[in-house]
CSV table of C-alpha atoms (C1' of nucleotides) in Angstrom, one decimal:
chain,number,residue,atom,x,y,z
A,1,UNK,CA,9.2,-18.0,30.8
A,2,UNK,CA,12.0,-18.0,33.5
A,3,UNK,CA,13.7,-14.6,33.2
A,4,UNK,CA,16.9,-16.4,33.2
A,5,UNK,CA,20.1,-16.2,34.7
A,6,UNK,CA,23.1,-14.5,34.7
A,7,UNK,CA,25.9,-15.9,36.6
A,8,UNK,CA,29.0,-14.0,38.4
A,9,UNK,CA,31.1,-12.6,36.1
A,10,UNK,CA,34.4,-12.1,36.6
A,11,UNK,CA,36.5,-10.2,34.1
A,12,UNK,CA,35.0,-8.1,31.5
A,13,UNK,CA,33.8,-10.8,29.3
A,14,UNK,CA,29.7,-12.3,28.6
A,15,UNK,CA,28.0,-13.8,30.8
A,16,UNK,CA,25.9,-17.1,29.6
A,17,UNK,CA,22.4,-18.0,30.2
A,18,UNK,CA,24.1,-21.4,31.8
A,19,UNK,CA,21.2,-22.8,33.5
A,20,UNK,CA,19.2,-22.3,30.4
A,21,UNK,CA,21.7,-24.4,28.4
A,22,UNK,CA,21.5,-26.8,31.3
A,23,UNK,CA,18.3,-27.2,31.2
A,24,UNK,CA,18.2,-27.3,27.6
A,25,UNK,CA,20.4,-30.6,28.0
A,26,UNK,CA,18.8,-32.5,30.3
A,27,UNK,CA,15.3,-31.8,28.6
A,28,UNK,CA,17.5,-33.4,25.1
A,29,UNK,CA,18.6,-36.2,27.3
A,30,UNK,CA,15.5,-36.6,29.3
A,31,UNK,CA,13.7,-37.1,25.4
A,32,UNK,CA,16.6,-39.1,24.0
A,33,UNK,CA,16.5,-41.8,26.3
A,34,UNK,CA,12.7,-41.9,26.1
A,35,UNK,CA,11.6,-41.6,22.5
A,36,UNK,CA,15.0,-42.7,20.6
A,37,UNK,CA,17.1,-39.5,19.0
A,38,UNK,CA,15.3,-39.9,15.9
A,39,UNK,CA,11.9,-39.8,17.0
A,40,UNK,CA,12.4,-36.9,19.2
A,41,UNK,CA,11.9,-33.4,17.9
A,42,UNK,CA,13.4,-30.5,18.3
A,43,UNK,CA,9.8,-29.1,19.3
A,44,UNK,CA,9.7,-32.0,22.4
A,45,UNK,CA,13.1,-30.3,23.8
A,46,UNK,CA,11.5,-27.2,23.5
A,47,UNK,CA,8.5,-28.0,25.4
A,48,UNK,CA,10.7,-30.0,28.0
A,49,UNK,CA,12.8,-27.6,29.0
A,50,UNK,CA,10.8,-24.4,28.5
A,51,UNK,CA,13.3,-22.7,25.7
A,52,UNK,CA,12.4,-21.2,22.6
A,53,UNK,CA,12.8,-23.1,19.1
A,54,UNK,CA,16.0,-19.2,18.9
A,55,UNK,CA,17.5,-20.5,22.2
A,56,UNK,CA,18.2,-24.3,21.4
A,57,UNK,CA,19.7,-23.2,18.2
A,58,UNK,CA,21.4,-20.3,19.9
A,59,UNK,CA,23.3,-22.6,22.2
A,60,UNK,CA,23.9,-25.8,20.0
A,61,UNK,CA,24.2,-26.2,16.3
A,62,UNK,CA,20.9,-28.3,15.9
A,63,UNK,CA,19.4,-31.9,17.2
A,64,UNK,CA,22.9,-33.9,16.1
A,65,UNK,CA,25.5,-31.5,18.0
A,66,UNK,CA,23.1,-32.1,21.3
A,67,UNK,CA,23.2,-35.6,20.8
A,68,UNK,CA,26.7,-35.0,20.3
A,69,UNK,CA,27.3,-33.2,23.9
A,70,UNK,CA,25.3,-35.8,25.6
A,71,UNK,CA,27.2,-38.8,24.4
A,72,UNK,CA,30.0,-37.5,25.0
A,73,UNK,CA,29.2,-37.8,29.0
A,74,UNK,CA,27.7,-41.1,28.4
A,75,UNK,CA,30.8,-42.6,26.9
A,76,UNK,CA,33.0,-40.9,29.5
A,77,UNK,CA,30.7,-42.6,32.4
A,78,UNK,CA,30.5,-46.0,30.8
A,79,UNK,CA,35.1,-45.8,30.3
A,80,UNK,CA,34.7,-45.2,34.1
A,81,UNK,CA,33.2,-48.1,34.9
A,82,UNK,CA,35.6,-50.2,32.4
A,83,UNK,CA,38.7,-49.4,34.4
A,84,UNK,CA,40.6,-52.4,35.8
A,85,UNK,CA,41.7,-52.7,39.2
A,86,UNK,CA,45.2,-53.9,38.6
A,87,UNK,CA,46.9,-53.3,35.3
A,88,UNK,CA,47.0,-57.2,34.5
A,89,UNK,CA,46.0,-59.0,30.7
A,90,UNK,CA,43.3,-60.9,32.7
A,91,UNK,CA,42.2,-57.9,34.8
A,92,UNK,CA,41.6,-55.3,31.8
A,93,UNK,CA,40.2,-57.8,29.6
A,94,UNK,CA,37.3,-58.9,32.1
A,95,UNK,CA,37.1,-55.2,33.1
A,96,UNK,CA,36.6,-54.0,29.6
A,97,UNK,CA,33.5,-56.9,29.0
A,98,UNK,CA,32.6,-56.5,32.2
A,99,UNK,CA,31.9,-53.2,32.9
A,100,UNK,CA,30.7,-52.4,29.6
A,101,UNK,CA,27.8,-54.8,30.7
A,102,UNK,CA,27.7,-53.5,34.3
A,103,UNK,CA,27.4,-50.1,32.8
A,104,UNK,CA,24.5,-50.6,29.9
A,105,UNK,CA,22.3,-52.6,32.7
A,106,UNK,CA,22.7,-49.9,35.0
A,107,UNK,CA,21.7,-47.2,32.0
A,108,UNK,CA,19.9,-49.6,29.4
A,109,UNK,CA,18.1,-46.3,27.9
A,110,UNK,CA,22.1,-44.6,27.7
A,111,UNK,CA,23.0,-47.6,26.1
A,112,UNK,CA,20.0,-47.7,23.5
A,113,UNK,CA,20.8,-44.2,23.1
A,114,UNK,CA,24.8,-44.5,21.8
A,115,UNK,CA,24.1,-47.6,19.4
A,116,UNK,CA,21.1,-45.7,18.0
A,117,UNK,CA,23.8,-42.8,17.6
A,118,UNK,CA,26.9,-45.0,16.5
A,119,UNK,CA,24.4,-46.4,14.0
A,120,UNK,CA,23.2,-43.5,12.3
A,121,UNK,CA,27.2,-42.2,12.6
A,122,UNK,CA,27.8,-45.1,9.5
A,123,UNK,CA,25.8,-43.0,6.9
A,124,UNK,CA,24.8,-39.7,9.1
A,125,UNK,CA,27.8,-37.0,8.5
A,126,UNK,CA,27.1,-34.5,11.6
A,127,UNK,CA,27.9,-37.9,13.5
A,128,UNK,CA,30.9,-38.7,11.5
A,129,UNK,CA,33.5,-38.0,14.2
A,130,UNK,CA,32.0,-40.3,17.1
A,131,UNK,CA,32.6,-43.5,15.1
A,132,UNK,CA,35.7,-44.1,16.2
A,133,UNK,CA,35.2,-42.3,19.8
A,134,UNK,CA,32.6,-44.7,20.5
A,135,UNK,CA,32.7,-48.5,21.4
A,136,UNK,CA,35.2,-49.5,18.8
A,137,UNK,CA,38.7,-47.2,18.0
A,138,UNK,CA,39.7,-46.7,21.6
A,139,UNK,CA,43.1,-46.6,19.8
A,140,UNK,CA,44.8,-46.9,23.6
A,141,UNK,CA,43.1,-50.2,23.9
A,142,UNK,CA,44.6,-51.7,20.6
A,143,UNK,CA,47.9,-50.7,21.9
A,144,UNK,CA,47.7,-52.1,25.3
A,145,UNK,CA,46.5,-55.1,23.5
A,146,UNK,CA,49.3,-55.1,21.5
A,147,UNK,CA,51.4,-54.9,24.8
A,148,UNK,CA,50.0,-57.9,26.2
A,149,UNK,CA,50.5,-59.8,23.1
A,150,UNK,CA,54.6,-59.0,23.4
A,151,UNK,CA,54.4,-60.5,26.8
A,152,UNK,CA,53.0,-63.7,25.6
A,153,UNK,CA,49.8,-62.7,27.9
A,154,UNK,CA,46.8,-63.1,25.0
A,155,UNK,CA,46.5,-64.5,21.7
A,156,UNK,CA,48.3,-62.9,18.5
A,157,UNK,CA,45.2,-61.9,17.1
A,158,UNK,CA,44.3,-59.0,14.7
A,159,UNK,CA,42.7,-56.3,17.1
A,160,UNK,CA,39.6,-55.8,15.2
A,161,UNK,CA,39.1,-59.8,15.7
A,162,UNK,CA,40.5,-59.5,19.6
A,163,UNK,CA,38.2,-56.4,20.3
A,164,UNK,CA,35.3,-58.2,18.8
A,165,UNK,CA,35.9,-61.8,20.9
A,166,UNK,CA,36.6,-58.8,24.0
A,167,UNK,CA,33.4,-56.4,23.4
A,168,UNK,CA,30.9,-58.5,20.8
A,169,UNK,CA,29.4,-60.7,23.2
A,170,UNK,CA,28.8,-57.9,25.6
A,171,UNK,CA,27.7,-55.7,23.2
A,172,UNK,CA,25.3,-58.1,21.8
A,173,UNK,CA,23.4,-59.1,25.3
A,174,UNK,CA,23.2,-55.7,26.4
A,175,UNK,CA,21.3,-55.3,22.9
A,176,UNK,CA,19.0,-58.4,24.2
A,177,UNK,CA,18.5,-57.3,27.5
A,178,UNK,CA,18.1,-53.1,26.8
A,179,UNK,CA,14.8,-54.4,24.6
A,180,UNK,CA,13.3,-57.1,27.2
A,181,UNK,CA,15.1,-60.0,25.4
A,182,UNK,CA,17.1,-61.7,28.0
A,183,UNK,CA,16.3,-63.3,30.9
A,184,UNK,CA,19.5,-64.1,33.1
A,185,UNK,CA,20.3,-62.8,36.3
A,186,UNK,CA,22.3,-59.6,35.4
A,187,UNK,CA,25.4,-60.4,38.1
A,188,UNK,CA,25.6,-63.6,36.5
A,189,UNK,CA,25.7,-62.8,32.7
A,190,UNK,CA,28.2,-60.0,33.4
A,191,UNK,CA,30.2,-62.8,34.9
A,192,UNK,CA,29.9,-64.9,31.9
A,193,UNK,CA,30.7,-62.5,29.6
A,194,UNK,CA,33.6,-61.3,31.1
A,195,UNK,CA,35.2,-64.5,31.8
A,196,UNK,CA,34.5,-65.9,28.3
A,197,UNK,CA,36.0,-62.8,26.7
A,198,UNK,CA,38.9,-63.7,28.7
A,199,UNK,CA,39.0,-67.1,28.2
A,200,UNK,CA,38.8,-66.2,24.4
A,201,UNK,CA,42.0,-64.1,24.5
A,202,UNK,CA,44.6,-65.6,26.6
A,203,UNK,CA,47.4,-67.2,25.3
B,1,UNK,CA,7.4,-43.6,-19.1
B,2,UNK,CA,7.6,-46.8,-19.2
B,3,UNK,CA,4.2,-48.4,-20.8
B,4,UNK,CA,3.9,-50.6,-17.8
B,5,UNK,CA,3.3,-54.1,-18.8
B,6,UNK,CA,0.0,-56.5,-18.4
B,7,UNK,CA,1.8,-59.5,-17.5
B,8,UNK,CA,0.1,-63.0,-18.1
B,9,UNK,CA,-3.5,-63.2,-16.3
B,10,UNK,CA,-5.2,-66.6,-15.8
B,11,UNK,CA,-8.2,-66.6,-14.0
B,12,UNK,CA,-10.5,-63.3,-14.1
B,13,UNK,CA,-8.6,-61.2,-11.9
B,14,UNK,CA,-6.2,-58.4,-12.2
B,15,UNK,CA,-2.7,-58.1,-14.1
B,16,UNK,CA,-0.6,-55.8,-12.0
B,17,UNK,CA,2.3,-53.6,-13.4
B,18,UNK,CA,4.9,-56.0,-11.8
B,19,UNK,CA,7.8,-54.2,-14.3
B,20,UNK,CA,7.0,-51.3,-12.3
B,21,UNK,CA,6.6,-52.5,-9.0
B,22,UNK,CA,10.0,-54.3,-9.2
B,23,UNK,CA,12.0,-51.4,-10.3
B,24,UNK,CA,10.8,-49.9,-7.7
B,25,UNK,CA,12.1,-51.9,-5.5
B,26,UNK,CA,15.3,-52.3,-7.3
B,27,UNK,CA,15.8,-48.8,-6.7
B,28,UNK,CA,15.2,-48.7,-3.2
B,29,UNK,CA,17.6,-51.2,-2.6
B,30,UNK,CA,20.4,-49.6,-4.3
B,31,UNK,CA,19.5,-45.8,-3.0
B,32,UNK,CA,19.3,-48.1,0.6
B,33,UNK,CA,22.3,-49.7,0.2
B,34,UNK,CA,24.3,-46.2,-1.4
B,35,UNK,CA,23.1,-43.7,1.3
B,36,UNK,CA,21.1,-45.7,4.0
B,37,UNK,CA,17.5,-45.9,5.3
B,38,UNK,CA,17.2,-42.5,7.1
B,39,UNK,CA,19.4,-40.7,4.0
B,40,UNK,CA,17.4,-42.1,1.3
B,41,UNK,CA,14.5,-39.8,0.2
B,42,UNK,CA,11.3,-41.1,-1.5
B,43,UNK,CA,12.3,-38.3,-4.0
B,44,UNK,CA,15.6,-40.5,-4.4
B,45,UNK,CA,13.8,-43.9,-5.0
B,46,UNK,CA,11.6,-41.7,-7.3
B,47,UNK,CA,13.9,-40.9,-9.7
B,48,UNK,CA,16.3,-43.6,-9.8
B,49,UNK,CA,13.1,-46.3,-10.6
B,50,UNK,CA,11.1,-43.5,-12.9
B,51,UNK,CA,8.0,-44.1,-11.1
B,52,UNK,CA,6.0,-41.3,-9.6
B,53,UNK,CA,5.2,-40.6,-5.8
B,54,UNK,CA,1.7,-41.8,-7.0
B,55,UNK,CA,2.9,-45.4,-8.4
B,56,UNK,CA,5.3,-45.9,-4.9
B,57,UNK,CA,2.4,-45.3,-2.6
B,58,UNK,CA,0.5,-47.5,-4.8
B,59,UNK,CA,2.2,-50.2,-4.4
B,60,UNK,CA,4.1,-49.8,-1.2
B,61,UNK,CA,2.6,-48.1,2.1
B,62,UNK,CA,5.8,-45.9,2.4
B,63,UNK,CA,9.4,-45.7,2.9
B,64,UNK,CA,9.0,-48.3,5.7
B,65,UNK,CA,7.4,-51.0,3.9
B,66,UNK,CA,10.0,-50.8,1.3
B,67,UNK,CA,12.8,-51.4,4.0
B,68,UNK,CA,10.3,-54.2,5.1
B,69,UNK,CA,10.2,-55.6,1.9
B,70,UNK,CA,13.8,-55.7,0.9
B,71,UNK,CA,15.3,-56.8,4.6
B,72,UNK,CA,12.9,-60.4,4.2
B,73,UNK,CA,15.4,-61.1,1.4
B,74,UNK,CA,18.4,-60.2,3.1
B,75,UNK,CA,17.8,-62.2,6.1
B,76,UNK,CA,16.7,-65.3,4.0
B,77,UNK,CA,20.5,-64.4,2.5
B,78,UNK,CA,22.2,-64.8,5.2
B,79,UNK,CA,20.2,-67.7,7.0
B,80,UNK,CA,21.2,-69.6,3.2
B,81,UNK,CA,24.7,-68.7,4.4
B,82,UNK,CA,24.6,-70.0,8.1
B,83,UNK,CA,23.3,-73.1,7.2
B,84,UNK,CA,25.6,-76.2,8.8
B,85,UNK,CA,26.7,-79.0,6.7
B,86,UNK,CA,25.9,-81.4,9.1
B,87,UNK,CA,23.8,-81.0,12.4
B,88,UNK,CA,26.7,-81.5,15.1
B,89,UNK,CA,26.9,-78.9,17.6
B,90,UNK,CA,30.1,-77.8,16.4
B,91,UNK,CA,29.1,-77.4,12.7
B,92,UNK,CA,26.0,-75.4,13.7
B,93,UNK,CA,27.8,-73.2,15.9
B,94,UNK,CA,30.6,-72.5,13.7
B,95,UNK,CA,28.4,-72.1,10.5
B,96,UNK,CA,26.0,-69.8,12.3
B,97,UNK,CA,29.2,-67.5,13.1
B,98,UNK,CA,31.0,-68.2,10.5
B,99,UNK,CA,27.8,-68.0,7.9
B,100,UNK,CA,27.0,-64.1,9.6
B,101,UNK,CA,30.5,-63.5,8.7
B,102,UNK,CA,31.1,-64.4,5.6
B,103,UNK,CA,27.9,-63.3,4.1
B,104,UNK,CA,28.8,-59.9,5.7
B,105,UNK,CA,31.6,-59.5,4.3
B,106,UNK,CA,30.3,-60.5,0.7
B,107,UNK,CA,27.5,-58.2,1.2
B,108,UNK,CA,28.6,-55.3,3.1
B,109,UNK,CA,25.9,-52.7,2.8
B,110,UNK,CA,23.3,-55.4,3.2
B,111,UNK,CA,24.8,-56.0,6.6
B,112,UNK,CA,25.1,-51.9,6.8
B,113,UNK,CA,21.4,-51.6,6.1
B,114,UNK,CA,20.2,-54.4,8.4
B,115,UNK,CA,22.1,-53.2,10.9
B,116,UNK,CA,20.5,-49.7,10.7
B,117,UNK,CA,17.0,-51.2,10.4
B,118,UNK,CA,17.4,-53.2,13.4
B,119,UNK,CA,19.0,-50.2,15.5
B,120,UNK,CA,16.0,-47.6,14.3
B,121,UNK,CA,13.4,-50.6,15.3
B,122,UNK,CA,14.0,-50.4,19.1
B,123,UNK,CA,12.2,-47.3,18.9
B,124,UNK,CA,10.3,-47.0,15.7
B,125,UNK,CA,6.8,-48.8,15.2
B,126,UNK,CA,6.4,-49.6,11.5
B,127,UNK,CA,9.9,-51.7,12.4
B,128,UNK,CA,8.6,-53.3,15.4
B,129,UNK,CA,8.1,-56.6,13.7
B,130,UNK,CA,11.3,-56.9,12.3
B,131,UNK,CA,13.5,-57.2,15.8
B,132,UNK,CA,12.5,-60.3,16.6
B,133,UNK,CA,13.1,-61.9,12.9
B,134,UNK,CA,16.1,-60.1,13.2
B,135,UNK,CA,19.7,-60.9,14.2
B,136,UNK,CA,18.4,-62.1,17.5
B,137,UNK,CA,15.2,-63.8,18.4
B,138,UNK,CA,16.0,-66.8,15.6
B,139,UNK,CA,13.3,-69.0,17.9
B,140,UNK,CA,15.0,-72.4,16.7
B,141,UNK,CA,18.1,-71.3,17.2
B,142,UNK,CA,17.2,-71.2,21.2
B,143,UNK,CA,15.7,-74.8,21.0
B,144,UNK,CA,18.7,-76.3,19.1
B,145,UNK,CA,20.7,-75.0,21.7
B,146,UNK,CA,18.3,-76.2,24.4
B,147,UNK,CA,18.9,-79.6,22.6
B,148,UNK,CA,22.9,-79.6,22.6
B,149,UNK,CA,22.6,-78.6,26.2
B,150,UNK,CA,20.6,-81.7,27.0
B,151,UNK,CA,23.2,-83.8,24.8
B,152,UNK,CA,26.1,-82.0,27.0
B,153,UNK,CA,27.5,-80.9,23.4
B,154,UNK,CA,27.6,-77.4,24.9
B,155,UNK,CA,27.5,-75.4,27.8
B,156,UNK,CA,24.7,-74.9,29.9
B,157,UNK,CA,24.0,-70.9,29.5
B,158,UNK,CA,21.1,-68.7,29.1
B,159,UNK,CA,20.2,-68.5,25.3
B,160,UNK,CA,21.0,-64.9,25.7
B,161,UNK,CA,24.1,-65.1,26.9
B,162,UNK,CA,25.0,-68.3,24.6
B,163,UNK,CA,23.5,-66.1,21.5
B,164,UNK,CA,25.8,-63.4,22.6
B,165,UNK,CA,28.7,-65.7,22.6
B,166,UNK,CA,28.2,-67.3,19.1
B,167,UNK,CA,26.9,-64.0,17.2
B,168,UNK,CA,28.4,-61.1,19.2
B,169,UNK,CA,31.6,-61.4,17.6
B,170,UNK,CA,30.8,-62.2,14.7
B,171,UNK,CA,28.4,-59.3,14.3
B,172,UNK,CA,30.9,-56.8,16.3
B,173,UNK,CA,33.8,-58.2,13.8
B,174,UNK,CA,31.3,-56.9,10.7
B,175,UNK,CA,30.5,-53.7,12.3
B,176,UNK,CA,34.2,-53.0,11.8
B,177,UNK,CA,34.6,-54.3,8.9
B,178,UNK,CA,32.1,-53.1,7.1
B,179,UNK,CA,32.8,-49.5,8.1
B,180,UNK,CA,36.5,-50.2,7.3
B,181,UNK,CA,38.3,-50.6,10.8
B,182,UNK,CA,39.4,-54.0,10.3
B,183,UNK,CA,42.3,-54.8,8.7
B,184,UNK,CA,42.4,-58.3,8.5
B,185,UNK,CA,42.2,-61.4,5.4
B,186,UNK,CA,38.5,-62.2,5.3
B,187,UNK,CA,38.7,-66.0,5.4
B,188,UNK,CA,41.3,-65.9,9.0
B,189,UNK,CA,38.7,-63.6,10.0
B,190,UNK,CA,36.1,-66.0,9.3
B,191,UNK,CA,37.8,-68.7,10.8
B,192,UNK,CA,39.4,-67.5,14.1
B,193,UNK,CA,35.3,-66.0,14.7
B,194,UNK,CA,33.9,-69.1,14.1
B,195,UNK,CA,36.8,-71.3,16.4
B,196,UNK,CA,36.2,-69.0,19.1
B,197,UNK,CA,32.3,-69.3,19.0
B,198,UNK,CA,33.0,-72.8,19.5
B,199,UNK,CA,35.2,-72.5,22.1
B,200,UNK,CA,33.3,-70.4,24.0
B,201,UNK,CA,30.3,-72.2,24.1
B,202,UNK,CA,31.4,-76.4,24.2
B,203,UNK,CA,30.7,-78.5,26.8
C,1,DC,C1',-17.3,-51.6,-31.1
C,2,DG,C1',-18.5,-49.0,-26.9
C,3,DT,C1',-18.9,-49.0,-22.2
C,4,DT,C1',-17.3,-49.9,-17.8
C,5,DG,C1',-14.6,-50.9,-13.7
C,6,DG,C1',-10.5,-51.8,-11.6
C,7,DA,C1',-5.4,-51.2,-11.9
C,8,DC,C1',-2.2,-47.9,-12.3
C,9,DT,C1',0.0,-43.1,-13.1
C,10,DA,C1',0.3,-38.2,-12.3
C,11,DG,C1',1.6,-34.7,-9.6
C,12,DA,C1',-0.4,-31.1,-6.7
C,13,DA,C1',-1.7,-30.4,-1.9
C,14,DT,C1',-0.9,-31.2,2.9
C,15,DA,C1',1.5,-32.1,7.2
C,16,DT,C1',5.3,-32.3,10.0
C,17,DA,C1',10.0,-31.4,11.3
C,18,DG,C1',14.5,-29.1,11.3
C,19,DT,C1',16.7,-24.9,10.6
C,20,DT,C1',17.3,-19.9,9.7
C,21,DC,C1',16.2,-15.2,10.4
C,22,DT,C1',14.8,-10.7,12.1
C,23,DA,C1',13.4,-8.2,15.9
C,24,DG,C1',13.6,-7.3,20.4
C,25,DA,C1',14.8,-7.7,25.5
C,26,DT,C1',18.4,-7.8,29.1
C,27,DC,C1',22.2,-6.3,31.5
C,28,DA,C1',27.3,-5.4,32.8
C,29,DT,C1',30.2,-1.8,31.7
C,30,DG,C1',32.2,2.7,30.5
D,1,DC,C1',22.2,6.3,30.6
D,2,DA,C1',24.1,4.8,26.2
D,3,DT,C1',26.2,0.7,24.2
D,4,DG,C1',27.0,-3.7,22.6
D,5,DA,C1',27.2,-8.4,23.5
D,6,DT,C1',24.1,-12.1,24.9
D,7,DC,C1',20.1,-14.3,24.9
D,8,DT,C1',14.9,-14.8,23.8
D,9,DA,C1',10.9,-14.8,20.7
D,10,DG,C1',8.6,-16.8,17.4
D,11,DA,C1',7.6,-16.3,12.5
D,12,DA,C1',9.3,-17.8,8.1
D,13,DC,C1',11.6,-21.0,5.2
D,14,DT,C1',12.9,-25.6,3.6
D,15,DA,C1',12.8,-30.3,3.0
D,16,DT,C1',10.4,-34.7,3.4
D,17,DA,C1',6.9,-38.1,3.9
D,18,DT,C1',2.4,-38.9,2.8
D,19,DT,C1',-2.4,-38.2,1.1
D,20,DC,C1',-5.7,-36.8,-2.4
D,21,DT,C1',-8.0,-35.9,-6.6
D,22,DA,C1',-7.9,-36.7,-11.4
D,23,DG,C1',-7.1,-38.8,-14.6
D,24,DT,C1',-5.2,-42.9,-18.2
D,25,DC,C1',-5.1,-47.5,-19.7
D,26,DC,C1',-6.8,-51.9,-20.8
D,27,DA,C1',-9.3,-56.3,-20.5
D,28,DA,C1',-13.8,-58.1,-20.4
D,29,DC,C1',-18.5,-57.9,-21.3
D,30,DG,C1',-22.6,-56.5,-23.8
DNA sequence: CGTTGGACTAGAATATAGTTCTAGATCATG
DNA sequence: CATGATCTAGAACTATATTCTAGTCCAACG
């Protein structure tokens, strides 16, 4: 069983079994994405990655605060790929649809993964916190929105109404197409989407 | 306990304990609705209807079934709800929108649970049914569309992404809602979702 | 009436999964 | 080379869904 590690050390302080937590995480992520969080046991990850039921526990809290460490890399890769070009009403809108659907066909399982997750957040309390993290309460997005809506850019709409006309459609087909329910050319319904979430919005 | 009843029997065959099977799933429901699918313990339903773990199984094949059982009639709710008035493209978009909304909003842990059950039935069997009566997969929905298409009352777009355009909002909007990050009068909501599903989507 | 068979009720037993716990191994440091 | 923090082991514990074995009840039949 891998004697493990023990990285440099600098000052006088411990020294972590890193690649064991590493691989602890990718064996989570690797069963995640396959099985679905709830359907995946803890005794999977332990067989995946070669750890001991003592050192998943001793490095995370349990099954929810992995899920927790993995999303939080998924939702930080998907942001990337939302970020407009130029700084423009039209350009951020399209950018927010569109790269959220860029970004869920290029990782459908990641994308399964973070609505199973936001799901089980509604009712689940170790989730509690990524609610608002995730998909919706990007509080910086309500107030840019609000921005454009002072310059006479988009519609005076309520933002939980503006970010559903913005995100719902693209939400909703990468929900079709991440379970083998859609059947459009993925270029061209990211297209669509953005440009009707835009077309939605603007003034 | 409960006596259990012997309803009226007709022919020769068996008089089931219907009193029981009923508050059994009159408990479920409300445990469902109160904590959700995955919180909700048989224990739970066990107490809150009086019947044993014996009587459940016996007239339910688990936890599942139960879910099953209860989600028929909230779907057949909400399809009451989308109905149109009339059959004009317009009215059929807007009332299937409009319809998800405002039955969401009048029935906000029925949307809550449905929601759940269709998230945990990407990846767990006994749901695996359920997806395609779901939220999505309306069947006639695609061919009414298919017709307005023909008619030139609407655009000519993939049902997914023309599903994702009339529902996505409406569904995102409810999401919010429904977890209480929407702070907006129910009927505008209603409304302004079920103008824009229009808009997006006419010819 | 008494028996009988199916419907229903009981609740203990079982199986599976997440989590906790106690013991021990490892190793940088003094 | 003793020490203490870190990490590894895996057994034990707990909670939950489900199955099983005995019943109990009652309508119909003789």
């Amino acid at each position: 069983m891998a004697r493990a590690t023990a990285k440099k050390v600098k000052s006088r302080k411990r020294l972590t079994g890193d690649e064991r937590r590493e691989s602890i995480l990718e064996a989570a992520l690797g069963c995640f994405l396959e099985k679905g969080y709830i359907a995946t046991t803890i005794n999977d990850i332990r067989e995946a990655s070669g750890a001991t039921t003592g050192s998943i526990y001793h490095f995370f809290d349990g099954k929810g605060a992995l899920a927790l460490a993995l999303l939080e890399d998924a939702v930080a890769g998907w942001s990337g790929e939302a970020k407009a070009a130029s700084d423009t009403a039209e350009a951020v809108v399209k950018a927010s649809a569109g790269g959220l659907v860029s970004w869920g066909l290029k990782n459908p399982e990641l994308f399964r993964f973070m609505d199973e997750i936001r799901t089980l957040a509604v009712t689940a309390p170790e989730f509690a916190g990524i609610a608002d993290t995730l998909a919706e309460g990007q509080g910086s997005a309500a107030t840019a929105y609000t921005r454009f809506v002072k310059a006479r850019k988009v519609k005076d709409l309520p933002w939980a109404v503006a970010h559903s006309m913005i995100l719902g459609p693209a939400y909703n087909y990468l929900r079709l197409a991440t379970t083998g329910r859609a059947r459009v050319a993925a270029k061209r319904a990211q297209e669509l989407i953005a440009d009707a979430a835009w077309a939605s919005v603007k003034a």
